[in-house]
GROMACS .gro file of C-alpha atoms in nm:
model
  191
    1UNK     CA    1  -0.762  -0.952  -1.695
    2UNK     CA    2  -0.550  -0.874  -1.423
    3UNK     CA    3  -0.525  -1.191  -1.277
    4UNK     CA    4  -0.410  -1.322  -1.609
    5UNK     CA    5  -0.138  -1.059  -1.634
    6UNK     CA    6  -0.002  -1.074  -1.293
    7UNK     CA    7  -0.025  -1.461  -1.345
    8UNK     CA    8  -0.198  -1.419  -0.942
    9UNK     CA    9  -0.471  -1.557  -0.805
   10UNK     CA   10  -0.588  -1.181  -0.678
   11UNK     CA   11  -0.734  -0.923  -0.884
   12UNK     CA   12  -0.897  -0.677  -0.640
   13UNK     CA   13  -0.702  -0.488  -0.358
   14UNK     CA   14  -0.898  -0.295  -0.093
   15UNK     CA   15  -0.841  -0.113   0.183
   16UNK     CA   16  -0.985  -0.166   0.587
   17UNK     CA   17  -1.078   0.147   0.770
   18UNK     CA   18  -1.251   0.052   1.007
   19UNK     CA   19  -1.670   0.017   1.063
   20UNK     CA   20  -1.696   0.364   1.018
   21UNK     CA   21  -1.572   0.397   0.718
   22UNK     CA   22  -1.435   0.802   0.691
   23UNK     CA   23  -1.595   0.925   0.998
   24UNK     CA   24  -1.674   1.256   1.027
   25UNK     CA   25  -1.720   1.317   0.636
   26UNK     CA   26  -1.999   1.356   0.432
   27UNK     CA   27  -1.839   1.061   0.229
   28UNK     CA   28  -1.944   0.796   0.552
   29UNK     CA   29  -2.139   0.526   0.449
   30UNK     CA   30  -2.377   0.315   0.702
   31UNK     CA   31  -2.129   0.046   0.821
   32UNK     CA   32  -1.827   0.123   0.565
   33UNK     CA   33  -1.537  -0.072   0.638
   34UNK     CA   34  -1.310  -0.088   0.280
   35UNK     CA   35  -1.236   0.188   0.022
   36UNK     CA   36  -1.155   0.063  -0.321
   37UNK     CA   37  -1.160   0.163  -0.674
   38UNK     CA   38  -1.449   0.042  -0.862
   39UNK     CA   39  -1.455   0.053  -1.253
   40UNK     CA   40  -1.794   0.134  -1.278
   41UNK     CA   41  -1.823   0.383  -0.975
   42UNK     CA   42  -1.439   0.471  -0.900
   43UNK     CA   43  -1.310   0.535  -0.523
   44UNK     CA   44  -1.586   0.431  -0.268
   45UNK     CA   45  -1.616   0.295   0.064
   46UNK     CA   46  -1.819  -0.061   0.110
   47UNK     CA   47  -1.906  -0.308   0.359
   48UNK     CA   48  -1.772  -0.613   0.426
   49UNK     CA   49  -2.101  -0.741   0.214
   50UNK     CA   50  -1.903  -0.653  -0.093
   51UNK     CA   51  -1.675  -0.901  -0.094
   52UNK     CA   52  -1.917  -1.185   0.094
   53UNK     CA   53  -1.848  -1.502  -0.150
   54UNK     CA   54  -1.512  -1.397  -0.266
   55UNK     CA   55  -1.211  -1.577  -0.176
   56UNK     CA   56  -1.017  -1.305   0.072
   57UNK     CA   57  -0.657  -1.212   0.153
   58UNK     CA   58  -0.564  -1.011   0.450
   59UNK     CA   59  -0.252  -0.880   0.406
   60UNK     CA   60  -0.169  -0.612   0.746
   61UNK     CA   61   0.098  -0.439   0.739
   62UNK     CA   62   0.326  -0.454   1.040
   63UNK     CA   63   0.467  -0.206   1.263
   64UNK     CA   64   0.227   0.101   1.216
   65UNK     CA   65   0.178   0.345   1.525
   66UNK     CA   66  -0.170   0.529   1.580
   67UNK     CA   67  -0.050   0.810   1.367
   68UNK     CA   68   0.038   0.659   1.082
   69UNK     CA   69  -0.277   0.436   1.032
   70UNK     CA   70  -0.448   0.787   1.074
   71UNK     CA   71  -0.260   0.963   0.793
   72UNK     CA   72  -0.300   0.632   0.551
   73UNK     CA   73  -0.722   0.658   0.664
   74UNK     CA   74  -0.723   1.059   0.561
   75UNK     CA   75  -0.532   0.991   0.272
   76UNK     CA   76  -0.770   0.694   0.131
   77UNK     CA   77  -1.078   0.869   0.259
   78UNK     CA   78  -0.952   1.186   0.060
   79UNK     CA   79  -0.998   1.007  -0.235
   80UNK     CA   80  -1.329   0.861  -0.267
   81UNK     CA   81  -1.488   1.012  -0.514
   82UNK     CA   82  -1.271   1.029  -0.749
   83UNK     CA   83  -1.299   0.824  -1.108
   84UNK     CA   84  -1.135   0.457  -1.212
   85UNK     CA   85  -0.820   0.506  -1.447
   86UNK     CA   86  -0.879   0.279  -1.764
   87UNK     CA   87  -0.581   0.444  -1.908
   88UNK     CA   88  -0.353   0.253  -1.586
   89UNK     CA   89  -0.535  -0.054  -1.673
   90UNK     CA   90  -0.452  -0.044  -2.064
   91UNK     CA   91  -0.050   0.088  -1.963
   92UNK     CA   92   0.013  -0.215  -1.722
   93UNK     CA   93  -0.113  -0.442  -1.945
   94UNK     CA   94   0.160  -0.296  -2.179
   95UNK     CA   95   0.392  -0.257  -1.902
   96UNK     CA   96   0.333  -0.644  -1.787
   97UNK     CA   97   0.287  -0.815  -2.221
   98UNK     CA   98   0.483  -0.559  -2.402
   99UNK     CA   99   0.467  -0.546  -2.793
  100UNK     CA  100   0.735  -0.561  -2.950
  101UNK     CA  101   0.941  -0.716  -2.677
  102UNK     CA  102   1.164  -0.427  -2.479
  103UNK     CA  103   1.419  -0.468  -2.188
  104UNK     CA  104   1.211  -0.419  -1.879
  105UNK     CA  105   1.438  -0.125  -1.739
  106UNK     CA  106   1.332   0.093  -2.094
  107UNK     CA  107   0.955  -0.054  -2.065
  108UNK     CA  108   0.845   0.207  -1.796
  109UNK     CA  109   0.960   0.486  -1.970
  110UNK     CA  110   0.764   0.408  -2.273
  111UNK     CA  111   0.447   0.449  -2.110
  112UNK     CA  112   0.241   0.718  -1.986
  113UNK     CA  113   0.152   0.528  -1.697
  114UNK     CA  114  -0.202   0.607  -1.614
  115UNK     CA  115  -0.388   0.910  -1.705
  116UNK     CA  116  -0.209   1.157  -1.526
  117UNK     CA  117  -0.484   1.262  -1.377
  118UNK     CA  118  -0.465   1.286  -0.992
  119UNK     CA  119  -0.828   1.268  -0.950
  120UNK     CA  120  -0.828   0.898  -1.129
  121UNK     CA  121  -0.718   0.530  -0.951
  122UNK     CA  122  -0.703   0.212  -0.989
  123UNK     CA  123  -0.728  -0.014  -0.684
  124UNK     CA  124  -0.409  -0.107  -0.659
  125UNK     CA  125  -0.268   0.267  -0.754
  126UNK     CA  126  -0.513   0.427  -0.459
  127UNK     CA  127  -0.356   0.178  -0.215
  128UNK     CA  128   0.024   0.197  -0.297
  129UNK     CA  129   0.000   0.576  -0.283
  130UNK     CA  130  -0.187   0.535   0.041
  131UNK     CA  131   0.076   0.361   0.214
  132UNK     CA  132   0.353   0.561   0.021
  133UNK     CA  133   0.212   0.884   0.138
  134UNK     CA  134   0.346   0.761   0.491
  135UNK     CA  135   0.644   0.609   0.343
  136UNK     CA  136   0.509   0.265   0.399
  137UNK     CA  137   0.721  -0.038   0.187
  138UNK     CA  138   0.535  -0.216  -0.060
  139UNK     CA  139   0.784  -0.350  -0.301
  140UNK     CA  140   1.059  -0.106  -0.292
  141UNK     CA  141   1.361  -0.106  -0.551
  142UNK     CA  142   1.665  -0.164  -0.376
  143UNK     CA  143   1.949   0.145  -0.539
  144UNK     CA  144   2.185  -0.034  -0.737
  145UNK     CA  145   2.517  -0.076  -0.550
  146UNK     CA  146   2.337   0.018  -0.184
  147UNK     CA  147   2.193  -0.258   0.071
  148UNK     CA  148   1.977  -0.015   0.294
  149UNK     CA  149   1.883   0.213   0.035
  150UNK     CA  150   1.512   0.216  -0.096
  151UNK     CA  151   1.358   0.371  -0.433
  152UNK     CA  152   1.022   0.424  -0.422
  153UNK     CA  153   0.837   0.275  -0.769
  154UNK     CA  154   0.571   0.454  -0.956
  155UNK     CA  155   0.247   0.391  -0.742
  156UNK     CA  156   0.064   0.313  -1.139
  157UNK     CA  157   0.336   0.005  -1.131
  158UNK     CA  158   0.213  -0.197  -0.839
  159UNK     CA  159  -0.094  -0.490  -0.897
  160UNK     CA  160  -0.290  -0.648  -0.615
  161UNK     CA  161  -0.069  -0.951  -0.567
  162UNK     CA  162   0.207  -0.707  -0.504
  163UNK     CA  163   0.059  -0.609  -0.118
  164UNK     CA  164   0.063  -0.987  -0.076
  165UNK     CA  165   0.406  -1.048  -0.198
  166UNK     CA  166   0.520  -0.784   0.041
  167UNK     CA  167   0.771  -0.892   0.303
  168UNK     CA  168   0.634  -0.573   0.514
  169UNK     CA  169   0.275  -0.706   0.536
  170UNK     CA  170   0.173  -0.999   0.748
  171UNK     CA  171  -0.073  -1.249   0.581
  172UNK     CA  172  -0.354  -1.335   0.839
  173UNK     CA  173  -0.535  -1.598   0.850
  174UNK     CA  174  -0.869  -1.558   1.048
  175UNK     CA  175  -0.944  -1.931   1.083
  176UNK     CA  176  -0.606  -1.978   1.243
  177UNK     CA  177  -0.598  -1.686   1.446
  178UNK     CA  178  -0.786  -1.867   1.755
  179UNK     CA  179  -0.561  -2.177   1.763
  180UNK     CA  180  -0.585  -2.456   1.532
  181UNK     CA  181  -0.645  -2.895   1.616
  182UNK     CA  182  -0.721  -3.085   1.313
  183UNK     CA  183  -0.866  -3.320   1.494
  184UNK     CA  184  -1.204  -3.135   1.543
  185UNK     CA  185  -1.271  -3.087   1.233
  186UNK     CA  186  -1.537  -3.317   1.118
  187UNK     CA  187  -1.522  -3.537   0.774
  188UNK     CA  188  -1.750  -3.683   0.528
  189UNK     CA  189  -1.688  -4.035   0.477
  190UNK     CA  190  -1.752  -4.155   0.145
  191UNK     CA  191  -1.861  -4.568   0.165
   0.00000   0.00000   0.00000
């Protein structure tokens, strides 16, 4: 559904936190590696086994010192645990196909956006308010009439294609990473 309504090919945002997942809390998992919100189980941590098959994005965000990456880890890791929001999932779907059509500036204001409840995420909701909660740009709204001023949006507003999107997050591509001749690479010739 979501990759329909963002008209993206990603549906699924996650979070890297290392192997160790949140070390030093009861919430560490053997291996960890990603939070996420699940629909089924809400906020968790996984391996990288999760997502084995799936095609993958890495979108890193640039220019973080030691501290910061610290504060967006506690601040994930503080949340697992907590339950999906369904009620996000049903308001961006109004937000993003709203009936009867409304100007977009009045369409957020019609909503309740999520559930309210701060104990509740969706994936891409636990991951904007991550990186908000160190002030972090995702897809800020430039003030009208200002160049270098930033508005924050509603964290319940942002979809997984948005981190991608993102001119503050570098798109890495593993395979590339080590240099790259495509003249190794090895073809099937069809006779």
């Amino acid at each position: 559904m979501i990759k329909y309504l963002t008209q993206s090919t990603w549906s699924h945002v996650a979070l890297y936190v290392g192997e160790g997942g949140c070390s030093g809390s009861a919430r560490s998992t053997n291996g960890g590696g990603f939070i996420e919100a699940d629909l089924a189980e809400g906020v968790r941590i996984v391996g990288f086994e999760e997502f084995d098959g799936y095609p993958l994005r890495i979108c890193r965000p640039v220019g973080l010192g030691r501290q910061d990456l610290e504060q967006l880890i506690a601040f994930a890791c503080g949340r697992v645990g907590h339950r999906y929001d369904l009620r996000n999932i049903i308001d961006l779907a109004r937000y993003l196909l709203p009936l009867p059509p409304v100007p977009t500036p009045w369409r957020r204001h019609m909503l309740g956006l999520g559930s309210g409840d701060p104990t509740r995420a969706i994936c891409s909701t636990l991951i904007a308010e991550a990186f908000q909660s160190i002030r972090y740009p995702i897809l800020p709204i430039s003030v009208e009439g200002q160049v270098t001023l930033l508005r924050r949006r509603h964290p319940t507003l942002f979809t997984p294609r948005d981190f991608d999107l993102s001119p503050w997050f570098e798109v890495v591509k593993p395979r590339l990473q080590g240099g790259f001749d495509h003249r190794e690479l090895n073809w099937h010739e069809s006779t």
